[in-house]
Coordinates of C-alpha atoms in Angstrom, one line a residue:
Chain A
M1 CA -49.4 -119.8 -148.3
A2 CA -46.2 -120.8 -150.0
A3 CA -44.7 -120.0 -153.5
T4 CA -43.1 -122.8 -155.4
F5 CA -40.3 -122.5 -157.8
F6 CA -42.6 -122.1 -160.8
G7 CA -44.5 -119.3 -159.2
E8 CA -47.7 -121.2 -158.2
V9 CA -49.2 -120.3 -154.8
V10 CA -50.2 -123.3 -152.8
K11 CA -51.9 -123.6 -149.5
A12 CA -49.6 -124.9 -146.9
P13 CA -51.2 -127.6 -144.7
C14 CA -52.0 -126.4 -141.2
R15 CA -51.3 -128.7 -138.3
A16 CA -53.0 -126.6 -135.7
G17 CA -56.5 -127.6 -136.9
T18 CA -59.0 -125.1 -138.2
E19 CA -62.6 -124.4 -137.8
D20 CA -63.3 -126.1 -141.1
Q21 CA -62.4 -129.5 -139.6
E22 CA -66.0 -130.4 -138.7
E23 CA -67.3 -129.8 -142.2
E24 CA -64.5 -131.8 -143.7
E25 CA -65.2 -134.7 -141.5
E26 CA -68.9 -134.8 -142.6
G27 CA -67.8 -135.0 -146.2
R28 CA -65.5 -137.9 -145.4
R29 CA -68.0 -140.2 -143.8
E30 CA -67.9 -143.6 -145.5
T31 CA -70.8 -145.0 -147.5
A32 CA -71.5 -148.6 -148.0
E33 CA -70.2 -148.2 -151.6
D34 CA -66.9 -147.0 -150.3
R35 CA -66.6 -149.9 -148.0
E36 CA -67.4 -152.3 -150.8
V37 CA -64.7 -150.7 -153.0
R38 CA -62.2 -150.9 -150.2
R39 CA -63.1 -154.6 -149.7
Q40 CA -62.7 -155.4 -153.3
L41 CA -59.4 -153.6 -153.5
A42 CA -58.1 -155.5 -150.4
R43 CA -59.1 -158.8 -152.0
K44 CA -57.4 -157.9 -155.2
R45 CA -54.2 -157.0 -153.4
E46 CA -54.2 -160.1 -151.3
V47 CA -51.0 -162.2 -151.3
R48 CA -51.9 -165.9 -151.9
L49 CA -49.6 -168.8 -151.4
F50 CA -50.4 -172.1 -153.2
R51 CA -48.9 -175.1 -154.9
R52 CA -49.0 -174.8 -158.6
Q53 CA -49.2 -178.5 -159.3
T54 CA -52.2 -179.2 -157.1
K55 CA -53.6 -175.6 -157.3
T56 CA -54.4 -175.8 -153.6
S57 CA -53.6 -172.9 -151.3
L58 CA -51.5 -173.3 -148.2
D59 CA -53.5 -173.1 -145.0
V60 CA -50.5 -172.6 -142.8
S61 CA -47.4 -170.5 -143.4
L62 CA -44.8 -171.9 -145.7
L63 CA -42.1 -172.3 -143.1
E64 CA -44.5 -174.1 -140.8
K65 CA -45.2 -176.6 -143.6
Y66 CA -41.6 -176.8 -144.7
P67 CA -39.3 -176.0 -141.8
C68 CA -35.8 -175.3 -142.9
S69 CA -32.4 -174.5 -141.6
K70 CA -31.3 -172.5 -144.6
F71 CA -33.5 -170.0 -146.4
I72 CA -32.0 -168.3 -149.4
I73 CA -34.1 -165.5 -151.0
A74 CA -33.3 -163.8 -154.3
I75 CA -35.2 -160.6 -155.0
G76 CA -34.9 -159.0 -158.4
N77 CA -34.0 -160.4 -161.8
N78 CA -30.2 -160.3 -161.4
A79 CA -30.2 -162.0 -158.0
V80 CA -32.7 -164.6 -159.4
A81 CA -30.4 -165.2 -162.5
F82 CA -27.5 -165.7 -160.1
L83 CA -29.3 -168.4 -158.0
S84 CA -30.7 -170.0 -161.2
S85 CA -27.3 -170.5 -162.8
F86 CA -25.1 -171.1 -159.8
V87 CA -27.3 -172.8 -157.2
M88 CA -30.3 -174.3 -158.9
N89 CA -28.3 -176.2 -161.5
S90 CA -26.2 -177.9 -158.8
G91 CA -28.9 -180.2 -157.5
V92 CA -32.5 -181.2 -157.9
W93 CA -34.9 -178.6 -156.6
E94 CA -38.6 -179.3 -156.1
E95 CA -41.1 -176.5 -156.2
V96 CA -43.0 -176.3 -152.9
G97 CA -45.1 -173.3 -153.4
C98 CA -45.6 -170.0 -155.2
A99 CA -47.0 -166.6 -154.2
K100 CA -49.5 -164.9 -156.4
L101 CA -50.0 -161.1 -156.0
W102 CA -51.2 -158.1 -157.9
N103 CA -50.2 -154.5 -157.6
E104 CA -49.9 -151.5 -159.8
W105 CA -46.4 -152.3 -160.8
C106 CA -46.6 -156.0 -161.5
R107 CA -48.8 -159.0 -161.7
T108 CA -47.4 -162.4 -161.2
T109 CA -47.7 -164.7 -164.1
D110 CA -49.4 -168.1 -164.3
T111 CA -47.2 -169.8 -166.9
T112 CA -45.3 -172.9 -166.1
H113 CA -42.1 -171.9 -167.8
L114 CA -40.8 -168.9 -166.0
S115 CA -38.4 -166.7 -167.8
P116 CA -36.4 -163.9 -166.2
A117 CA -38.5 -161.4 -168.2
E118 CA -41.7 -162.3 -166.2
A119 CA -42.7 -161.5 -162.7
F120 CA -43.0 -164.5 -160.3
C121 CA -42.3 -165.6 -156.7
V122 CA -41.6 -169.3 -156.4
F123 CA -40.3 -171.4 -153.5
Y124 CA -38.2 -174.5 -153.9
H125 CA -36.5 -177.0 -151.6
L126 CA -33.6 -179.2 -152.3
K127 CA -34.7 -182.8 -152.8
S128 CA -31.6 -184.3 -151.3
S129 CA -31.8 -182.0 -148.3
P130 CA -35.3 -180.7 -147.7
S131 CA -34.1 -178.3 -145.0
V132 CA -32.7 -176.0 -147.6
L133 CA -35.4 -173.6 -148.9
L134 CA -34.9 -171.2 -151.8
C135 CA -37.1 -168.3 -153.0
Q136 CA -36.9 -166.7 -156.4
C137 CA -38.8 -163.5 -156.3
S138 CA -38.8 -161.3 -159.4
C139 CA -42.0 -159.4 -158.7
Y140 CA -42.4 -156.1 -156.9
V141 CA -44.1 -156.6 -153.5
A142 CA -45.8 -153.3 -152.6
E143 CA -45.6 -151.8 -149.1
D144 CA -49.1 -153.0 -148.1
Q145 CA -48.4 -156.5 -149.3
Q146 CA -45.0 -157.0 -147.6
Y147 CA -46.6 -157.8 -144.2
Q148 CA -49.0 -160.3 -145.8
W149 CA -46.0 -161.9 -147.7
L150 CA -44.1 -162.2 -144.4
E151 CA -47.1 -163.7 -142.6
K152 CA -47.8 -166.2 -145.4
V153 CA -44.1 -167.2 -145.7
F154 CA -42.6 -166.9 -142.3
G155 CA -45.7 -167.1 -140.1
S156 CA -46.0 -165.2 -136.9
C157 CA -43.9 -167.2 -134.5
A158 CA -40.2 -167.5 -134.0
R159 CA -38.3 -170.0 -136.2
K160 CA -35.4 -171.7 -134.4
N161 CA -32.2 -172.9 -136.0
M162 CA -32.7 -171.1 -139.2
Q163 CA -30.4 -168.8 -141.2
V164 CA -31.7 -166.5 -143.9
T165 CA -29.6 -165.2 -146.8
L166 CA -31.0 -162.5 -149.0
L167 CA -29.7 -161.3 -152.4
T168 CA -30.9 -158.2 -154.2
C169 CA -29.8 -155.3 -156.4
R170 CA -30.1 -151.6 -156.3
H171 CA -29.1 -148.8 -158.7
V172 CA -25.7 -147.3 -157.8
T173 CA -27.2 -143.7 -157.9
D174 CA -29.1 -144.7 -154.7
Y175 CA -25.7 -145.2 -152.9
K176 CA -24.9 -142.2 -150.7
T177 CA -21.2 -141.7 -150.2
S178 CA -18.8 -138.8 -149.6
E179 CA -16.7 -140.0 -152.5
S180 CA -17.5 -139.0 -156.0
I181 CA -19.8 -141.4 -157.9
S182 CA -17.3 -141.7 -160.8
S183 CA -14.7 -143.2 -158.5
L184 CA -17.0 -146.1 -157.5
H185 CA -16.4 -149.4 -159.3
S186 CA -19.8 -150.6 -159.9
P187 CA -21.2 -153.2 -159.6
F188 CA -20.1 -153.8 -156.0
L189 CA -21.5 -155.8 -153.1
K190 CA -22.5 -154.5 -149.6
A191 CA -23.8 -156.5 -146.7
L192 CA -26.3 -155.8 -144.0
K193 CA -26.9 -158.3 -141.2
T194 CA -29.1 -158.9 -138.2
Q195 CA -27.7 -158.9 -134.7
N196 CA -27.8 -162.7 -134.4
F197 CA -25.8 -163.3 -137.6
K198 CA -22.4 -164.1 -136.2
E199 CA -20.5 -165.2 -139.4
P200 CA -18.3 -162.6 -141.1
P201 CA -20.0 -161.5 -144.3
C202 CA -18.4 -161.9 -147.7
C203 CA -18.0 -158.2 -148.3
S204 CA -18.0 -154.9 -146.5
L205 CA -21.0 -153.8 -144.5
L206 CA -23.4 -151.2 -145.8
E207 CA -22.4 -147.8 -144.4
Q208 CA -24.8 -145.1 -143.1
P209 CA -26.8 -143.2 -144.3
N210 CA -27.6 -145.9 -146.9
I211 CA -30.8 -147.8 -146.2
V212 CA -32.4 -150.9 -147.6
H213 CA -35.8 -150.7 -149.3
D214 CA -38.9 -152.8 -150.1
L215 CA -39.1 -156.6 -149.5
P216 CA -35.5 -157.2 -148.4
A217 CA -35.9 -154.5 -145.8
A218 CA -39.2 -156.1 -144.6
V219 CA -37.5 -159.6 -144.3
L220 CA -34.5 -158.2 -142.5
S221 CA -36.6 -156.3 -140.1
Y222 CA -38.7 -159.4 -139.4
C223 CA -35.5 -161.5 -138.8
Q224 CA -34.1 -158.8 -136.5
V225 CA -37.3 -158.7 -134.4
W226 CA -37.5 -162.5 -134.2
K227 CA -33.8 -162.9 -133.6
I228 CA -33.2 -164.9 -136.7
P229 CA -29.6 -164.7 -138.0
A230 CA -30.0 -163.1 -141.5
V231 CA -27.7 -161.4 -143.9
L232 CA -28.6 -159.3 -147.0
Y233 CA -26.1 -159.0 -149.9
L234 CA -26.9 -155.9 -151.8
C235 CA -25.4 -155.4 -155.2
Y236 CA -25.1 -151.8 -156.3
T237 CA -25.1 -151.7 -160.1
D238 CA -25.6 -149.2 -162.9
V239 CA -27.5 -151.7 -165.1
M240 CA -30.8 -152.7 -163.5
K241 CA -31.9 -155.0 -166.2
L242 CA -30.5 -158.6 -166.5
D243 CA -26.8 -158.1 -167.0
L244 CA -23.9 -160.6 -166.9
I245 CA -21.4 -158.4 -165.0
T246 CA -24.0 -157.5 -162.3
V247 CA -24.9 -161.2 -161.8
E248 CA -21.2 -162.1 -161.6
A249 CA -20.7 -159.5 -158.9
F250 CA -22.6 -161.9 -156.5
K251 CA -19.8 -164.5 -156.9
P252 CA -18.0 -163.8 -153.6
I253 CA -21.2 -165.1 -151.8
L254 CA -20.4 -168.6 -153.2
S255 CA -17.8 -168.9 -150.5
S256 CA -20.2 -168.2 -147.6
R257 CA -21.3 -171.0 -145.4
S258 CA -24.9 -171.0 -146.5
L259 CA -24.0 -171.4 -150.2
K260 CA -20.8 -173.4 -150.1
G261 CA -22.3 -176.8 -150.0
L262 CA -24.8 -176.0 -152.6
V263 CA -22.6 -175.0 -155.5
K264 CA -20.9 -177.7 -157.4
N265 CA -20.0 -176.8 -160.9
I266 CA -18.9 -173.2 -161.4
P267 CA -17.6 -173.2 -165.0
Q268 CA -20.9 -174.9 -166.1
S269 CA -22.8 -172.3 -164.2
T270 CA -21.1 -169.5 -166.0
E271 CA -22.1 -171.1 -169.3
I272 CA -25.7 -171.5 -168.1
L273 CA -25.7 -167.8 -167.1
K274 CA -24.4 -166.7 -170.5
K275 CA -27.2 -168.7 -172.2
L276 CA -29.8 -167.2 -169.9
M277 CA -28.6 -163.7 -170.9
T278 CA -28.7 -164.3 -174.7
T279 CA -32.1 -166.0 -174.7
N280 CA -33.7 -163.3 -172.6
E281 CA -32.2 -160.1 -174.1
I282 CA -35.1 -157.8 -174.5
Q283 CA -33.7 -155.4 -177.0
S284 CA -34.8 -151.8 -176.7
N285 CA -34.3 -149.5 -179.6
I286 CA -34.2 -146.4 -177.4
Y287 CA -30.5 -146.8 -176.6
T288 CA -27.9 -147.4 -179.1
Chain B
M1 CA -32.2 -132.0 -152.1
A2 CA -31.7 -133.2 -155.6
S3 CA -35.4 -133.4 -156.3
R4 CA -35.9 -129.7 -156.1
Y5 CA -33.1 -128.8 -158.5
D6 CA -33.3 -131.5 -161.1
R7 CA -36.4 -130.7 -163.1
A8 CA -35.3 -127.7 -165.0
I9 CA -32.1 -127.8 -167.0
T10 CA -31.4 -124.1 -166.4
V11 CA -31.2 -124.4 -162.7
F12 CA -28.0 -124.9 -160.7
S13 CA -28.3 -126.7 -157.4
P14 CA -26.9 -124.9 -154.3
D15 CA -23.8 -127.1 -154.5
G16 CA -23.2 -126.3 -158.1
H17 CA -24.6 -129.4 -159.9
L18 CA -26.6 -129.4 -163.1
F19 CA -28.6 -132.5 -162.4
Q20 CA -30.1 -132.9 -165.8
V21 CA -26.6 -133.1 -167.3
E22 CA -25.6 -135.7 -164.8
Y23 CA -28.7 -137.7 -165.5
A24 CA -28.0 -137.5 -169.2
Q25 CA -24.6 -139.1 -168.5
E26 CA -26.5 -142.0 -166.9
A27 CA -28.5 -142.3 -170.1
V28 CA -25.2 -142.8 -171.9
K29 CA -24.4 -145.7 -169.6
K30 CA -27.5 -147.5 -170.9
G31 CA -26.1 -147.7 -174.4
S32 CA -23.8 -150.4 -175.6
T33 CA -20.1 -150.2 -175.2
A34 CA -17.8 -148.5 -177.8
V35 CA -14.1 -148.3 -177.7
G36 CA -11.7 -146.1 -179.6
I37 CA -8.0 -146.5 -180.0
R38 CA -5.4 -144.2 -181.5
G39 CA -2.5 -146.1 -182.9
T40 CA 0.6 -144.7 -184.6
D41 CA -0.7 -145.1 -188.2
I42 CA -4.2 -146.2 -187.6
V43 CA -7.4 -145.4 -185.6
V44 CA -9.7 -148.1 -184.6
L45 CA -13.4 -147.9 -183.5
G46 CA -15.2 -150.9 -182.1
V47 CA -18.8 -151.1 -181.0
E48 CA -20.8 -153.7 -179.3
K49 CA -23.7 -154.8 -181.5
K50 CA -27.0 -155.3 -179.9
S51 CA -28.8 -158.4 -181.0
V52 CA -31.6 -157.5 -183.4
A53 CA -35.2 -158.6 -182.8
K54 CA -36.3 -161.3 -185.2
L55 CA -38.6 -159.2 -187.3
Q56 CA -36.4 -156.2 -187.4
D57 CA -34.3 -155.3 -190.5
E58 CA -30.7 -155.5 -189.5
R59 CA -29.5 -152.9 -191.9
T60 CA -31.3 -150.1 -190.0
V61 CA -29.6 -151.1 -186.8
R62 CA -26.1 -150.8 -188.1
K63 CA -23.8 -148.8 -185.8
I64 CA -21.1 -147.5 -188.0
C65 CA -21.9 -145.0 -190.7
A66 CA -20.3 -142.0 -192.4
L67 CA -20.6 -138.3 -191.6
D68 CA -18.3 -137.4 -194.5
D69 CA -15.7 -139.3 -196.3
H70 CA -13.1 -138.9 -193.7
V71 CA -14.9 -138.6 -190.4
C72 CA -16.4 -141.5 -188.5
M73 CA -18.3 -141.6 -185.3
A74 CA -19.4 -144.5 -183.1
F75 CA -22.8 -144.9 -183.4
A76 CA -20.4 -144.7 -186.0
V77 CA -21.4 -142.6 -188.8
I78 CA -19.1 -141.5 -191.6
L79 CA -18.9 -137.7 -191.7
F80 CA -16.0 -137.2 -194.1
C81 CA -13.7 -139.9 -195.3
N82 CA -11.0 -139.2 -192.7
V83 CA -13.3 -138.8 -189.7
L84 CA -15.2 -141.6 -188.0
P85 CA -17.5 -140.8 -185.0
T86 CA -19.6 -143.0 -182.8
F87 CA -22.5 -142.0 -180.6
I88 CA -23.6 -144.0 -177.6
G89 CA -26.8 -143.3 -175.7
L90 CA -30.2 -142.3 -176.9
T91 CA -30.6 -143.4 -180.5
A92 CA -32.9 -140.6 -181.5
D93 CA -30.7 -137.9 -180.1
A94 CA -27.7 -139.5 -182.0
R95 CA -29.6 -139.3 -185.3
V96 CA -30.3 -135.6 -184.8
V97 CA -26.7 -134.8 -184.0
I98 CA -25.4 -136.9 -186.9
N99 CA -27.7 -135.0 -189.3
R100 CA -26.5 -131.6 -188.0
S101 CA -22.9 -132.7 -188.2
R102 CA -23.2 -133.9 -191.7
V103 CA -24.7 -130.6 -192.8
E104 CA -21.9 -128.8 -191.0
C105 CA -19.2 -130.9 -192.7
Q106 CA -20.6 -130.1 -196.2
S107 CA -21.1 -126.5 -195.3
Y108 CA -17.6 -126.1 -194.1
K109 CA -16.2 -127.8 -197.2
L110 CA -18.2 -125.5 -199.5
T111 CA -17.1 -122.4 -197.6
V112 CA -13.5 -123.2 -196.9
E113 CA -12.9 -125.7 -199.7
D114 CA -11.2 -128.0 -197.3
P115 CA -12.6 -131.0 -195.4
V116 CA -13.2 -130.5 -191.7
T117 CA -10.5 -131.4 -189.2
V118 CA -11.4 -133.9 -186.6
E119 CA -11.0 -131.3 -183.9
Y120 CA -13.3 -128.8 -185.7
I121 CA -16.2 -131.2 -186.0
T122 CA -15.7 -132.4 -182.4
R123 CA -15.8 -128.8 -181.3
F124 CA -19.0 -128.3 -183.3
I125 CA -20.7 -131.3 -181.8
A126 CA -19.6 -130.3 -178.3
T127 CA -20.8 -126.7 -178.8
L128 CA -24.1 -128.0 -180.0
K129 CA -24.5 -130.2 -176.9
Q130 CA -23.5 -127.4 -174.6
K131 CA -26.2 -125.1 -176.1
Y132 CA -28.8 -127.6 -175.0
T133 CA -27.6 -127.5 -171.4
Q134 CA -28.2 -123.8 -171.3
S135 CA -31.5 -123.4 -173.0
N136 CA -34.9 -123.0 -171.4
G137 CA -37.2 -126.0 -171.8
R138 CA -34.8 -128.2 -173.6
R139 CA -33.0 -131.2 -172.2
P140 CA -29.4 -132.1 -172.9
F141 CA -28.6 -134.7 -175.6
G142 CA -28.3 -138.1 -173.9
I143 CA -25.3 -139.1 -175.9
S144 CA -21.5 -139.3 -175.7
A145 CA -19.4 -139.5 -178.9
L146 CA -16.1 -141.0 -179.7
I147 CA -14.6 -139.4 -182.8
V148 CA -11.6 -140.8 -184.6
G149 CA -9.8 -139.7 -187.8
F150 CA -6.9 -138.3 -189.6
D151 CA -6.2 -134.7 -190.4
D152 CA -4.4 -133.5 -193.4
D153 CA -1.2 -133.4 -191.4
G154 CA -1.4 -137.2 -191.1
I155 CA -1.7 -137.3 -187.3
P156 CA -4.3 -139.7 -185.9
R157 CA -6.8 -138.3 -183.5
L158 CA -9.3 -139.6 -181.0
Y159 CA -11.7 -137.2 -179.2
Q160 CA -14.5 -137.9 -176.8
T161 CA -17.5 -135.6 -176.1
D162 CA -20.1 -136.0 -173.4
P163 CA -23.6 -134.6 -172.7
S164 CA -22.3 -131.6 -170.9
G165 CA -20.6 -130.4 -174.1
T166 CA -17.0 -131.0 -173.0
Y167 CA -14.5 -132.7 -175.3
H168 CA -11.1 -134.1 -174.8
A169 CA -8.4 -135.8 -176.8
W170 CA -7.6 -139.4 -175.8
K171 CA -5.1 -142.1 -176.7
A172 CA -7.7 -144.7 -176.0
N173 CA -11.2 -144.5 -174.4
A174 CA -14.4 -146.3 -174.0
I175 CA -18.0 -145.1 -173.6
G176 CA -21.4 -146.7 -172.8
R177 CA -22.2 -149.6 -170.6
S178 CA -19.3 -151.0 -168.5
A179 CA -17.0 -148.3 -169.9
K180 CA -15.1 -148.2 -166.7
T181 CA -14.1 -151.8 -167.0
V182 CA -13.0 -151.3 -170.5
R183 CA -11.1 -148.2 -169.6
E184 CA -9.3 -150.0 -166.8
F185 CA -8.3 -152.7 -169.3
L186 CA -7.0 -150.1 -171.7
E187 CA -5.0 -148.3 -169.0
K188 CA -3.3 -151.6 -168.2
N189 CA -2.8 -152.7 -171.8
Y190 CA -2.3 -149.6 -173.9
T191 CA 1.5 -149.6 -174.2
E192 CA 3.9 -148.5 -176.9
D193 CA 4.2 -152.2 -177.9
A194 CA 0.5 -152.7 -178.0
I195 CA 0.1 -150.0 -180.7
A196 CA 3.4 -150.7 -182.4
N197 CA 1.7 -151.9 -185.6
D198 CA -1.8 -151.7 -187.0
S199 CA -2.8 -155.3 -186.3
E200 CA -1.8 -155.0 -182.7
A201 CA -4.0 -151.9 -182.3
I202 CA -6.9 -153.7 -183.9
K203 CA -6.4 -156.7 -181.5
L204 CA -6.3 -154.3 -178.5
A205 CA -9.6 -152.9 -179.5
I206 CA -11.2 -156.3 -179.9
R207 CA -9.7 -157.6 -176.6
A208 CA -11.0 -154.5 -174.8
L209 CA -14.5 -155.1 -176.1
L210 CA -14.4 -158.9 -175.4
E211 CA -14.0 -157.9 -171.7
V212 CA -17.5 -156.8 -171.5
V213 CA -19.3 -158.0 -174.7
Q214 CA -21.4 -161.1 -174.0
S215 CA -21.2 -163.9 -176.5
G216 CA -18.0 -162.9 -178.2
G217 CA -17.0 -161.8 -181.7
K218 CA -20.3 -162.0 -183.4
N219 CA -21.6 -159.0 -181.3
I220 CA -18.7 -156.7 -182.3
E221 CA -18.6 -154.2 -185.2
L222 CA -15.2 -152.7 -186.1
A223 CA -14.0 -150.0 -188.3
I224 CA -10.5 -148.6 -189.0
I225 CA -9.0 -145.8 -190.8
R226 CA -5.4 -146.0 -191.9
R227 CA -3.4 -142.9 -192.9
N228 CA -4.3 -141.8 -196.5
Q229 CA -6.6 -144.7 -196.9
P230 CA -10.4 -144.8 -196.8
L231 CA -12.5 -146.1 -194.0
K232 CA -12.6 -149.9 -193.8
M233 CA -15.4 -151.8 -192.1
F234 CA -14.6 -155.3 -190.9
S235 CA -16.8 -158.1 -191.9
A236 CA -18.1 -160.6 -189.4
K237 CA -15.6 -163.2 -190.8
E238 CA -12.6 -160.9 -190.4
I239 CA -13.7 -160.1 -186.8
E240 CA -14.0 -163.8 -186.1
L241 CA -10.5 -164.4 -187.4
Q242 CA -9.1 -161.8 -185.1
V243 CA -11.0 -163.2 -182.1
T244 CA -9.7 -166.7 -182.9
E245 CA -6.1 -165.3 -183.1
I246 CA -6.6 -163.5 -179.8
E247 CA -7.9 -166.7 -178.1
K248 CA -4.9 -168.6 -179.5
E249 CA -2.5 -166.0 -178.1
K250 CA -4.3 -166.1 -174.8
E251 CA -4.0 -169.9 -174.6
E252 CA -0.3 -169.8 -175.4
A253 CA 0.3 -167.1 -172.8
E254 CA -1.4 -169.2 -170.2
K255 CA 0.6 -172.3 -171.2
K256 CA 3.8 -170.4 -170.8
K257 CA 2.6 -169.1 -167.4
S258 CA 1.8 -172.6 -166.1
K259 CA 5.2 -173.9 -167.4
K260 CA 7.0 -171.1 -165.5
T261 CA 5.2 -171.9 -162.3
T262 CA 5.9 -175.7 -162.6

């Protein structure tokens, strides 16, 4: 037994196993109804990859169908806005697929005109150089869905001659450091790379004990296991919603090898970014 | 560790933190930016205006209002004519504090027959905030305030309060989103020359806000108080004029710079 702060008495779980175990197991035996519910839930949470134009689903993994040498993945609305303004407007990109998924936190939308306010996961390749693949993912991929997402996108065999660049954001209060939080100049960029990534990253590396979470972590782990050179640029910010200053914090990445050839017109990109901000400002009245 | 000591306001963590107060300070960072500048004969308060939803009445979203004739705050409210405060953070909390401050201003005037001093009302607001960090079952106010004004002695004042209930006097300060960027700008540019006259002080405030405000002058609200003069709210046109002047000066400075290098 243990007492909590508020004075409740709770039963502490016992690892030794008790005599009651047999009775508990009987109660837990699955019925056909349980199995059916479980099946339906699994079906609902399935990650499906398909082409929006033809509405046909992909039978092989995305990278098998569209092998690439550069794969740039933006996860989160600020990273997506950065790629939209700086990379996607400097060339003609063709959509090659999109991922549909559902979880308690988000449901990907079906509309053709995607705004930063909606949740989606779309894949594009550069028409002039189809070996460059880009992913804009602004939906939350739950823990049980990350493996499926990786299977459907990367497949289950090693990809040769490919480099992966990930961009994402995290709230600065998650950043663990011995300095005081008020001395941090957020937003700031940190990098985490796999062993096979030999280039110098565009910013300092993420120090311990900080860790990466969610889909970026899943992708990095996959790349590390399959020896794919990959780097994650993580922007710690104090504004998680779409914000100009946070998006501009990603600018140092424009000088990296994977993005250099893809960005042409920076002043125009800044204008596009500003327009994106103003047209998608979801004004909340809670904060003045 | 934090999760065991951050639910109840009255609990200190083992290393001496009051997490609810620190979290309240994060709430302030979600509000828009406000900047306050204390000049020689003027005090300036600028706030970033949030764009209003289409169907919303703009009047009800105005940031600068009065507590009394002499006191102004940003979510600026006129308290008394010589004091101008602004609150940034949770709108509802700001409204509650403004109402209490207005009552206090009138009550003080009735009792003492003098208008409140800037420091008095700042201390009142700070004490009120502190009470809420030491009460059972209540959370702190999620607001910071910038309070500017003139006292009877004619000295300009700028104070800042935060959710913990502390208050300090400043020469220039910013609160809200990207406050750090604005404060760094002010540290670099707040010089004796910059506040030498009123128009320079006004320009400094606008320049500081332009560092972080998206889409320029039309998202800025500005109020000033000059010594022995009532509060003046700048119209959108006046702000645009200032912004145009600032941009012209910037261009000229850049031209001079490029001439020097060539």
